[in-house]
Amino acid sequence: DIQVTQSPSSLSASVGDTVTITCRASQSINDYLNWYQQKPRKAPNLLIYGGSNLQSGVPSRFSGRRSGTDFTLTISSLQPEDFATYYCQQSYTSPWTFGQGTKVEIK
Amino acid sequence: QVTLRESGPALVQPTQTLTLTCTFSGFSLTTSKMSVSWIRQPPGKALEWLARIDWDDDKYYSTSLKTNVTISKDTSKNEVVLTMTNVDPVDTATYYCARGLRWYDYWGQGTLVTVSS
């Protein structure tokens, strides 16, 4: 199975900060990497698909990039509603797999 | 409007078989490139992908669970069913169904299943 290693596992940031979360795939997955946001007791919400494509309705402060097997999710100008847990998911080869999550907390 | 809803028992005894149903609307699993998956999340832990069924009835399973899990669909009822045999307390989790082939744009609200005697 393809592993996706997400880092950091948690981070503290302030409103207005720029935050970057990384996922590293265990092998090449082209652009088949997706990002989700999950708030407590809620289902995940798709933010980015195909490495860098912004899902409809998601604010433009969220962006995704790929460099080889490393993928980054960047949140520019963090807003209060962005404090949540973020997951990456690879969809290059079945079985799909998720990263371990990054919890973004208020500093 | 796309919706998905999971249903099933809240409590299951160890070694029993768990059956969960995902009832959806707003799309059809007879449409090309359409797919529904099951994903679970133990309390306080990460998401875990379990299984996927495609419009053409292709099925895919988690490597670690494939001997215990079966996914099926009933297109006439707009339902996808997940069956998990010989459950264990480690299978306690919120179980989600979600729509999508390579990414999930719609999710159900999830159903919490506790495995305990």
PDB file of C-alpha atoms in Angstrom:
ATOM      1  CA  ASP A   1       0.000   0.000   0.000  1.00  0.00           C
ATOM      2  CA  ILE A   2       1.084   3.596  -0.576  1.00  0.00           C
ATOM      3  CA  GLN A   3       1.772   5.400   2.686  1.00  0.00           C
ATOM      4  CA  VAL A   4       1.222   9.108   3.150  1.00  0.00           C
ATOM      5  CA  THR A   5       3.136  10.646   6.037  1.00  0.00           C
ATOM      6  CA  GLN A   6       1.674  13.869   7.289  1.00  0.00           C
ATOM      7  CA  SER A   7       3.499  16.493   9.341  1.00  0.00           C
ATOM      8  CA  PRO A   8       3.349  18.060  11.781  1.00  0.00           C
ATOM      9  CA  SER A   9       0.815  16.128  13.848  1.00  0.00           C
ATOM     10  CA  SER A  10      -0.236  19.384  15.463  1.00  0.00           C
ATOM     11  CA  LEU A  11       0.595  23.055  15.392  1.00  0.00           C
ATOM     12  CA  SER A  12      -0.393  26.242  17.182  1.00  0.00           C
ATOM     13  CA  ALA A  13      -1.025  29.406  15.223  1.00  0.00           C
ATOM     14  CA  SER A  14      -2.699  32.771  15.535  1.00  0.00           C
ATOM     15  CA  VAL A  15      -5.428  34.347  13.468  1.00  0.00           C
ATOM     16  CA  GLY A  16      -3.808  35.938  10.445  1.00  0.00           C
ATOM     17  CA  ASP A  17      -0.844  33.542  10.330  1.00  0.00           C
ATOM     18  CA  THR A  18       0.116  31.499   7.296  1.00  0.00           C
ATOM     19  CA  VAL A  19       0.187  27.768   8.019  1.00  0.00           C
ATOM     20  CA  THR A  20       1.717  24.950   5.968  1.00  0.00           C
ATOM     21  CA  ILE A  21       1.001  21.242   6.348  1.00  0.00           C
ATOM     22  CA  THR A  22       2.969  18.586   4.466  1.00  0.00           C
ATOM     23  CA  CYS A  23       2.187  15.100   3.204  1.00  0.00           C
ATOM     24  CA  ARG A  24       4.904  12.884   1.794  1.00  0.00           C
ATOM     25  CA  ALA A  25       3.956   9.864  -0.282  1.00  0.00           C
ATOM     26  CA  SER A  26       5.975   6.653  -0.095  1.00  0.00           C
ATOM     27  CA  GLN A  27       6.199   6.573  -3.892  1.00  0.00           C
ATOM     28  CA  SER A  28       5.220   8.705  -6.850  1.00  0.00           C
ATOM     29  CA  ILE A  29       1.489   9.403  -6.917  1.00  0.00           C
ATOM     30  CA  ASN A  30       1.492  12.076  -9.607  1.00  0.00           C
ATOM     31  CA  ASP A  31      -1.082  14.652  -8.488  1.00  0.00           C
ATOM     32  CA  TYR A  32      -3.484  12.188  -6.842  1.00  0.00           C
ATOM     33  CA  LEU A  33      -3.483  13.815  -3.433  1.00  0.00           C
ATOM     34  CA  ASN A  34      -6.502  15.383  -1.753  1.00  0.00           C
ATOM     35  CA  TRP A  35      -6.951  17.481   1.380  1.00  0.00           C
ATOM     36  CA  TYR A  36      -9.842  17.539   3.852  1.00  0.00           C
ATOM     37  CA  GLN A  37     -10.762  19.649   6.854  1.00  0.00           C
ATOM     38  CA  GLN A  38     -12.564  18.061   9.784  1.00  0.00           C
ATOM     39  CA  LYS A  39     -14.154  19.823  12.711  1.00  0.00           C
ATOM     40  CA  PRO A  40     -15.123  18.015  15.923  1.00  0.00           C
ATOM     41  CA  ARG A  41     -18.065  15.641  15.571  1.00  0.00           C
ATOM     42  CA  LYS A  42     -18.437  16.475  11.880  1.00  0.00           C
ATOM     43  CA  ALA A  43     -17.686  14.637   8.671  1.00  0.00           C
ATOM     44  CA  PRO A  44     -14.593  15.721   6.730  1.00  0.00           C
ATOM     45  CA  ASN A  45     -14.967  18.441   4.110  1.00  0.00           C
ATOM     46  CA  LEU A  46     -13.066  18.359   0.810  1.00  0.00           C
ATOM     47  CA  LEU A  47     -10.746  21.354   0.349  1.00  0.00           C
ATOM     48  CA  ILE A  48      -8.301  20.453  -2.435  1.00  0.00           C
ATOM     49  CA  TYR A  49      -8.360  17.630  -4.997  1.00  0.00           C
ATOM     50  CA  GLY A  50      -5.792  16.519  -7.559  1.00  0.00           C
ATOM     51  CA  GLY A  51      -2.975  18.153  -5.637  1.00  0.00           C
ATOM     52  CA  SER A  52      -3.893  21.779  -6.291  1.00  0.00           C
ATOM     53  CA  ASN A  53      -7.510  22.132  -7.405  1.00  0.00           C
ATOM     54  CA  LEU A  54      -9.702  24.153  -5.067  1.00  0.00           C
ATOM     55  CA  GLN A  55     -13.063  22.535  -4.390  1.00  0.00           C
ATOM     56  CA  SER A  56     -16.059  24.696  -5.211  1.00  0.00           C
ATOM     57  CA  GLY A  57     -17.061  26.910  -2.308  1.00  0.00           C
ATOM     58  CA  VAL A  58     -13.734  26.633  -0.478  1.00  0.00           C
ATOM     59  CA  PRO A  59     -12.082  29.996   0.319  1.00  0.00           C
ATOM     60  CA  SER A  60      -9.107  30.959  -1.815  1.00  0.00           C
ATOM     61  CA  ARG A  61      -6.858  31.239   1.259  1.00  0.00           C
ATOM     62  CA  PHE A  62      -6.506  27.451   0.967  1.00  0.00           C
ATOM     63  CA  SER A  63      -4.020  26.234  -1.620  1.00  0.00           C
ATOM     64  CA  GLY A  64      -2.206  23.038  -2.505  1.00  0.00           C
ATOM     65  CA  ARG A  65       1.122  22.363  -4.197  1.00  0.00           C
ATOM     66  CA  ARG A  66       3.182  19.386  -5.224  1.00  0.00           C
ATOM     67  CA  SER A  67       6.940  18.939  -5.382  1.00  0.00           C
ATOM     68  CA  GLY A  68       7.832  15.403  -6.348  1.00  0.00           C
ATOM     69  CA  THR A  69       6.278  13.168  -3.710  1.00  0.00           C
ATOM     70  CA  ASP A  70       5.829  16.049  -1.241  1.00  0.00           C
ATOM     71  CA  PHE A  71       2.512  17.868  -1.082  1.00  0.00           C
ATOM     72  CA  THR A  72       1.703  20.972   0.909  1.00  0.00           C
ATOM     73  CA  LEU A  73      -1.527  22.537   2.058  1.00  0.00           C
ATOM     74  CA  THR A  74      -1.151  26.223   2.809  1.00  0.00           C
ATOM     75  CA  ILE A  75      -3.677  28.312   4.664  1.00  0.00           C
ATOM     76  CA  SER A  76      -3.002  32.006   4.188  1.00  0.00           C
ATOM     77  CA  SER A  77      -4.292  34.464   6.762  1.00  0.00           C
ATOM     78  CA  LEU A  78      -5.715  31.872   9.152  1.00  0.00           C
ATOM     79  CA  GLN A  79      -9.304  32.566  10.201  1.00  0.00           C
ATOM     80  CA  PRO A  80     -11.051  31.489  13.422  1.00  0.00           C
ATOM     81  CA  GLU A  81     -13.124  28.916  11.517  1.00  0.00           C
ATOM     82  CA  ASP A  82      -9.929  27.271  10.184  1.00  0.00           C
ATOM     83  CA  PHE A  83      -8.988  25.757  13.531  1.00  0.00           C
ATOM     84  CA  ALA A  84      -9.624  22.104  12.812  1.00  0.00           C
ATOM     85  CA  THR A  85      -7.876  18.861  11.876  1.00  0.00           C
ATOM     86  CA  TYR A  86      -6.613  18.410   8.328  1.00  0.00           C
ATOM     87  CA  TYR A  87      -6.094  15.129   6.476  1.00  0.00           C
ATOM     88  CA  CYS A  88      -4.464  14.227   3.203  1.00  0.00           C
ATOM     89  CA  GLN A  89      -5.553  11.235   1.117  1.00  0.00           C
ATOM     90  CA  GLN A  90      -3.831   9.569  -1.824  1.00  0.00           C
ATOM     91  CA  SER A  91      -5.905   8.214  -4.704  1.00  0.00           C
ATOM     92  CA  TYR A  92      -3.220   6.999  -7.093  1.00  0.00           C
ATOM     93  CA  THR A  93      -3.432   3.288  -6.349  1.00  0.00           C
ATOM     94  CA  SER A  94      -6.064   1.336  -4.436  1.00  0.00           C
ATOM     95  CA  PRO A  95      -6.410   0.985  -1.564  1.00  0.00           C
ATOM     96  CA  TRP A  96      -6.683   4.726  -1.027  1.00  0.00           C
ATOM     97  CA  THR A  97      -4.963   5.823   2.179  1.00  0.00           C
ATOM     98  CA  PHE A  98      -5.195   8.788   4.539  1.00  0.00           C
ATOM     99  CA  GLY A  99      -2.506  10.655   6.416  1.00  0.00           C
ATOM    100  CA  GLN A 100      -2.528  10.701  10.206  1.00  0.00           C
ATOM    101  CA  GLY A 101      -3.923  14.209  10.443  1.00  0.00           C
ATOM    102  CA  THR A 102      -2.702  17.624  11.548  1.00  0.00           C
ATOM    103  CA  LYS A 103      -4.537  19.450  14.289  1.00  0.00           C
ATOM    104  CA  VAL A 104      -4.378  23.228  13.938  1.00  0.00           C
ATOM    105  CA  GLU A 105      -4.911  24.867  17.316  1.00  0.00           C
ATOM    106  CA  ILE A 106      -5.209  28.422  18.491  1.00  0.00           C
ATOM    107  CA  LYS A 107      -2.034  29.880  19.978  1.00  0.00           C
TER     108      LYS A 107
ATOM    109  CA  GLN B   1     -29.099  17.797  -3.874  1.00  0.00           C
ATOM    110  CA  VAL B   2     -26.705  15.030  -2.922  1.00  0.00           C
ATOM    111  CA  THR B   3     -27.162  13.370   0.458  1.00  0.00           C
ATOM    112  CA  LEU B   4     -25.820  10.216   2.081  1.00  0.00           C
ATOM    113  CA  ARG B   5     -26.956   8.667   5.336  1.00  0.00           C
ATOM    114  CA  GLU B   6     -25.451   5.769   7.250  1.00  0.00           C
ATOM    115  CA  SER B   7     -27.590   3.403   9.289  1.00  0.00           C
ATOM    116  CA  GLY B   8     -26.951   0.335  11.388  1.00  0.00           C
ATOM    117  CA  PRO B   9     -26.605  -0.890  14.959  1.00  0.00           C
ATOM    118  CA  ALA B  10     -25.018   1.343  17.560  1.00  0.00           C
ATOM    119  CA  LEU B  11     -23.788  -1.627  19.587  1.00  0.00           C
ATOM    120  CA  VAL B  12     -22.403  -4.929  18.356  1.00  0.00           C
ATOM    121  CA  GLN B  13     -20.972  -7.794  20.358  1.00  0.00           C
ATOM    122  CA  PRO B  14     -17.447  -9.078  19.675  1.00  0.00           C
ATOM    123  CA  THR B  15     -17.251 -11.864  17.051  1.00  0.00           C
ATOM    124  CA  GLN B  16     -20.611 -10.793  15.603  1.00  0.00           C
ATOM    125  CA  THR B  17     -21.216  -9.505  12.074  1.00  0.00           C
ATOM    126  CA  LEU B  18     -21.751  -5.789  11.553  1.00  0.00           C
ATOM    127  CA  THR B  19     -23.941  -4.628   8.681  1.00  0.00           C
ATOM    128  CA  LEU B  20     -24.084  -0.949   7.758  1.00  0.00           C
ATOM    129  CA  THR B  21     -26.224   0.622   5.061  1.00  0.00           C
ATOM    130  CA  CYS B  22     -25.529   3.828   3.174  1.00  0.00           C
ATOM    131  CA  THR B  23     -28.665   5.287   1.634  1.00  0.00           C
ATOM    132  CA  PHE B  24     -28.036   8.058  -0.834  1.00  0.00           C
ATOM    133  CA  SER B  25     -29.904  10.445  -3.101  1.00  0.00           C
ATOM    134  CA  GLY B  26     -29.089  13.031  -5.725  1.00  0.00           C
ATOM    135  CA  PHE B  27     -26.929  10.725  -7.830  1.00  0.00           C
ATOM    136  CA  SER B  28     -26.986   7.212  -9.243  1.00  0.00           C
ATOM    137  CA  LEU B  29     -24.455   4.413  -8.951  1.00  0.00           C
ATOM    138  CA  THR B  30     -25.339   3.415 -12.490  1.00  0.00           C
ATOM    139  CA  THR B  31     -23.656   6.588 -13.769  1.00  0.00           C
ATOM    140  CA  SER B  32     -20.185   6.100 -15.256  1.00  0.00           C
ATOM    141  CA  LYS B  33     -17.295   7.036 -12.917  1.00  0.00           C
ATOM    142  CA  MET B  34     -19.568   7.128  -9.884  1.00  0.00           C
ATOM    143  CA  SER B  35     -18.423   5.429  -6.704  1.00  0.00           C
ATOM    144  CA  VAL B  36     -19.226   5.123  -2.983  1.00  0.00           C
ATOM    145  CA  SER B  37     -16.723   4.311  -0.247  1.00  0.00           C
ATOM    146  CA  TRP B  38     -16.759   3.481   3.443  1.00  0.00           C
ATOM    147  CA  ILE B  39     -14.321   5.223   5.767  1.00  0.00           C
ATOM    148  CA  ARG B  40     -14.109   4.912   9.532  1.00  0.00           C
ATOM    149  CA  GLN B  41     -12.633   6.879  12.403  1.00  0.00           C
ATOM    150  CA  PRO B  42     -11.980   5.413  15.852  1.00  0.00           C
ATOM    151  CA  PRO B  43     -12.607   7.901  18.667  1.00  0.00           C
ATOM    152  CA  GLY B  44      -9.851  10.500  18.722  1.00  0.00           C
ATOM    153  CA  LYS B  45      -7.967   8.872  15.843  1.00  0.00           C
ATOM    154  CA  ALA B  46      -7.383   9.316  12.133  1.00  0.00           C
ATOM    155  CA  LEU B  47      -9.553   8.429   9.194  1.00  0.00           C
ATOM    156  CA  GLU B  48      -9.176   4.900   7.817  1.00  0.00           C
ATOM    157  CA  TRP B  49     -10.284   3.957   4.325  1.00  0.00           C
ATOM    158  CA  LEU B  50     -12.181   0.635   4.253  1.00  0.00           C
ATOM    159  CA  ALA B  51     -13.744  -0.162   0.888  1.00  0.00           C
ATOM    160  CA  ARG B  52     -15.080   1.207  -2.373  1.00  0.00           C
ATOM    161  CA  ILE B  53     -17.635   0.067  -4.926  1.00  0.00           C
ATOM    162  CA  ASP B  54     -17.801   1.530  -8.415  1.00  0.00           C
ATOM    163  CA  TRP B  55     -20.598   2.049 -10.944  1.00  0.00           C
ATOM    164  CA  ASP B  56     -19.415  -1.060 -12.856  1.00  0.00           C
ATOM    165  CA  ASP B  57     -19.486  -3.182  -9.645  1.00  0.00           C
ATOM    166  CA  ASP B  58     -15.704  -3.213  -9.239  1.00  0.00           C
ATOM    167  CA  LYS B  59     -14.823  -3.474  -5.570  1.00  0.00           C
ATOM    168  CA  TYR B  60     -11.700  -2.495  -3.645  1.00  0.00           C
ATOM    169  CA  TYR B  61     -10.775  -3.213  -0.035  1.00  0.00           C
ATOM    170  CA  SER B  62      -8.356  -2.157   2.636  1.00  0.00           C
ATOM    171  CA  THR B  63      -5.426  -4.571   2.644  1.00  0.00           C
ATOM    172  CA  SER B  64      -5.645  -5.113   6.394  1.00  0.00           C
ATOM    173  CA  LEU B  65      -9.406  -5.728   6.434  1.00  0.00           C
ATOM    174  CA  LYS B  66     -10.177  -7.414   3.127  1.00  0.00           C
ATOM    175  CA  THR B  67     -10.725 -10.850   4.656  1.00  0.00           C
ATOM    176  CA  ASN B  68     -13.426  -9.478   6.956  1.00  0.00           C
ATOM    177  CA  VAL B  69     -15.174  -6.852   4.850  1.00  0.00           C
ATOM    178  CA  THR B  70     -17.616  -7.040   1.963  1.00  0.00           C
ATOM    179  CA  ILE B  71     -19.162  -4.140   0.063  1.00  0.00           C
ATOM    180  CA  SER B  72     -22.207  -4.406  -2.171  1.00  0.00           C
ATOM    181  CA  LYS B  73     -24.772  -2.172  -3.831  1.00  0.00           C
ATOM    182  CA  ASP B  74     -28.451  -2.177  -4.640  1.00  0.00           C
ATOM    183  CA  THR B  75     -28.902   0.409  -7.364  1.00  0.00           C
ATOM    184  CA  SER B  76     -32.689   0.081  -7.310  1.00  0.00           C
ATOM    185  CA  LYS B  77     -32.719   1.211  -3.680  1.00  0.00           C
ATOM    186  CA  ASN B  78     -29.763   3.629  -3.938  1.00  0.00           C
ATOM    187  CA  GLU B  79     -27.992   1.734  -1.182  1.00  0.00           C
ATOM    188  CA  VAL B  80     -24.457   0.552  -0.499  1.00  0.00           C
ATOM    189  CA  VAL B  81     -23.973  -2.062   2.210  1.00  0.00           C
ATOM    190  CA  LEU B  82     -20.819  -2.796   4.204  1.00  0.00           C
ATOM    191  CA  THR B  83     -20.568  -6.091   6.032  1.00  0.00           C
ATOM    192  CA  MET B  84     -17.814  -6.736   8.544  1.00  0.00           C
ATOM    193  CA  THR B  85     -17.481 -10.174  10.093  1.00  0.00           C
ATOM    194  CA  ASN B  86     -15.949 -11.205  13.407  1.00  0.00           C
ATOM    195  CA  VAL B  87     -15.817  -7.669  14.811  1.00  0.00           C
ATOM    196  CA  ASP B  88     -13.511  -6.750  17.669  1.00  0.00           C
ATOM    197  CA  PRO B  89     -13.490  -3.832  20.145  1.00  0.00           C
ATOM    198  CA  VAL B  90     -10.820  -2.184  17.949  1.00  0.00           C
ATOM    199  CA  ASP B  91     -13.536  -1.815  15.301  1.00  0.00           C
ATOM    200  CA  THR B  92     -15.307   0.722  17.513  1.00  0.00           C
ATOM    201  CA  ALA B  93     -15.507   3.832  15.356  1.00  0.00           C
ATOM    202  CA  THR B  94     -17.656   6.314  13.536  1.00  0.00           C
ATOM    203  CA  TYR B  95     -18.359   4.860  10.107  1.00  0.00           C
ATOM    204  CA  TYR B  96     -18.850   7.196   7.174  1.00  0.00           C
ATOM    205  CA  CYS B  97     -19.955   6.605   3.620  1.00  0.00           C
ATOM    206  CA  ALA B  98     -18.831   9.091   0.989  1.00  0.00           C
ATOM    207  CA  ARG B  99     -19.313   9.740  -2.719  1.00  0.00           C
ATOM    208  CA  GLY B 100     -16.463   9.916  -5.163  1.00  0.00           C
ATOM    209  CA  LEU B 101     -14.045   7.905  -7.267  1.00  0.00           C
ATOM    210  CA  ARG B 102     -10.703   9.476  -6.312  1.00  0.00           C
ATOM    211  CA  TRP B 103     -11.833  12.157  -3.829  1.00  0.00           C
ATOM    212  CA  TYR B 104     -14.898  12.576  -1.672  1.00  0.00           C
ATOM    213  CA  ASP B 105     -17.070  15.587  -2.267  1.00  0.00           C
ATOM    214  CA  TYR B 106     -20.068  14.433  -0.237  1.00  0.00           C
ATOM    215  CA  TRP B 107     -20.093  12.560   3.058  1.00  0.00           C
ATOM    216  CA  GLY B 108     -22.742  11.174   5.316  1.00  0.00           C
ATOM    217  CA  GLN B 109     -22.945  12.409   8.900  1.00  0.00           C
ATOM    218  CA  GLY B 110     -21.442   9.161  10.189  1.00  0.00           C
ATOM    219  CA  THR B 111     -22.730   6.513  12.551  1.00  0.00           C
ATOM    220  CA  LEU B 112     -20.975   5.507  15.760  1.00  0.00           C
ATOM    221  CA  VAL B 113     -20.620   1.778  16.230  1.00  0.00           C
ATOM    222  CA  THR B 114     -19.393   0.403  19.534  1.00  0.00           C
ATOM    223  CA  VAL B 115     -18.130  -3.157  19.742  1.00  0.00           C
ATOM    224  CA  SER B 116     -18.520  -4.382  23.284  1.00  0.00           C
ATOM    225  CA  SER B 117     -19.954  -7.237  25.272  1.00  0.00           C
TER     226      SER B 117
END
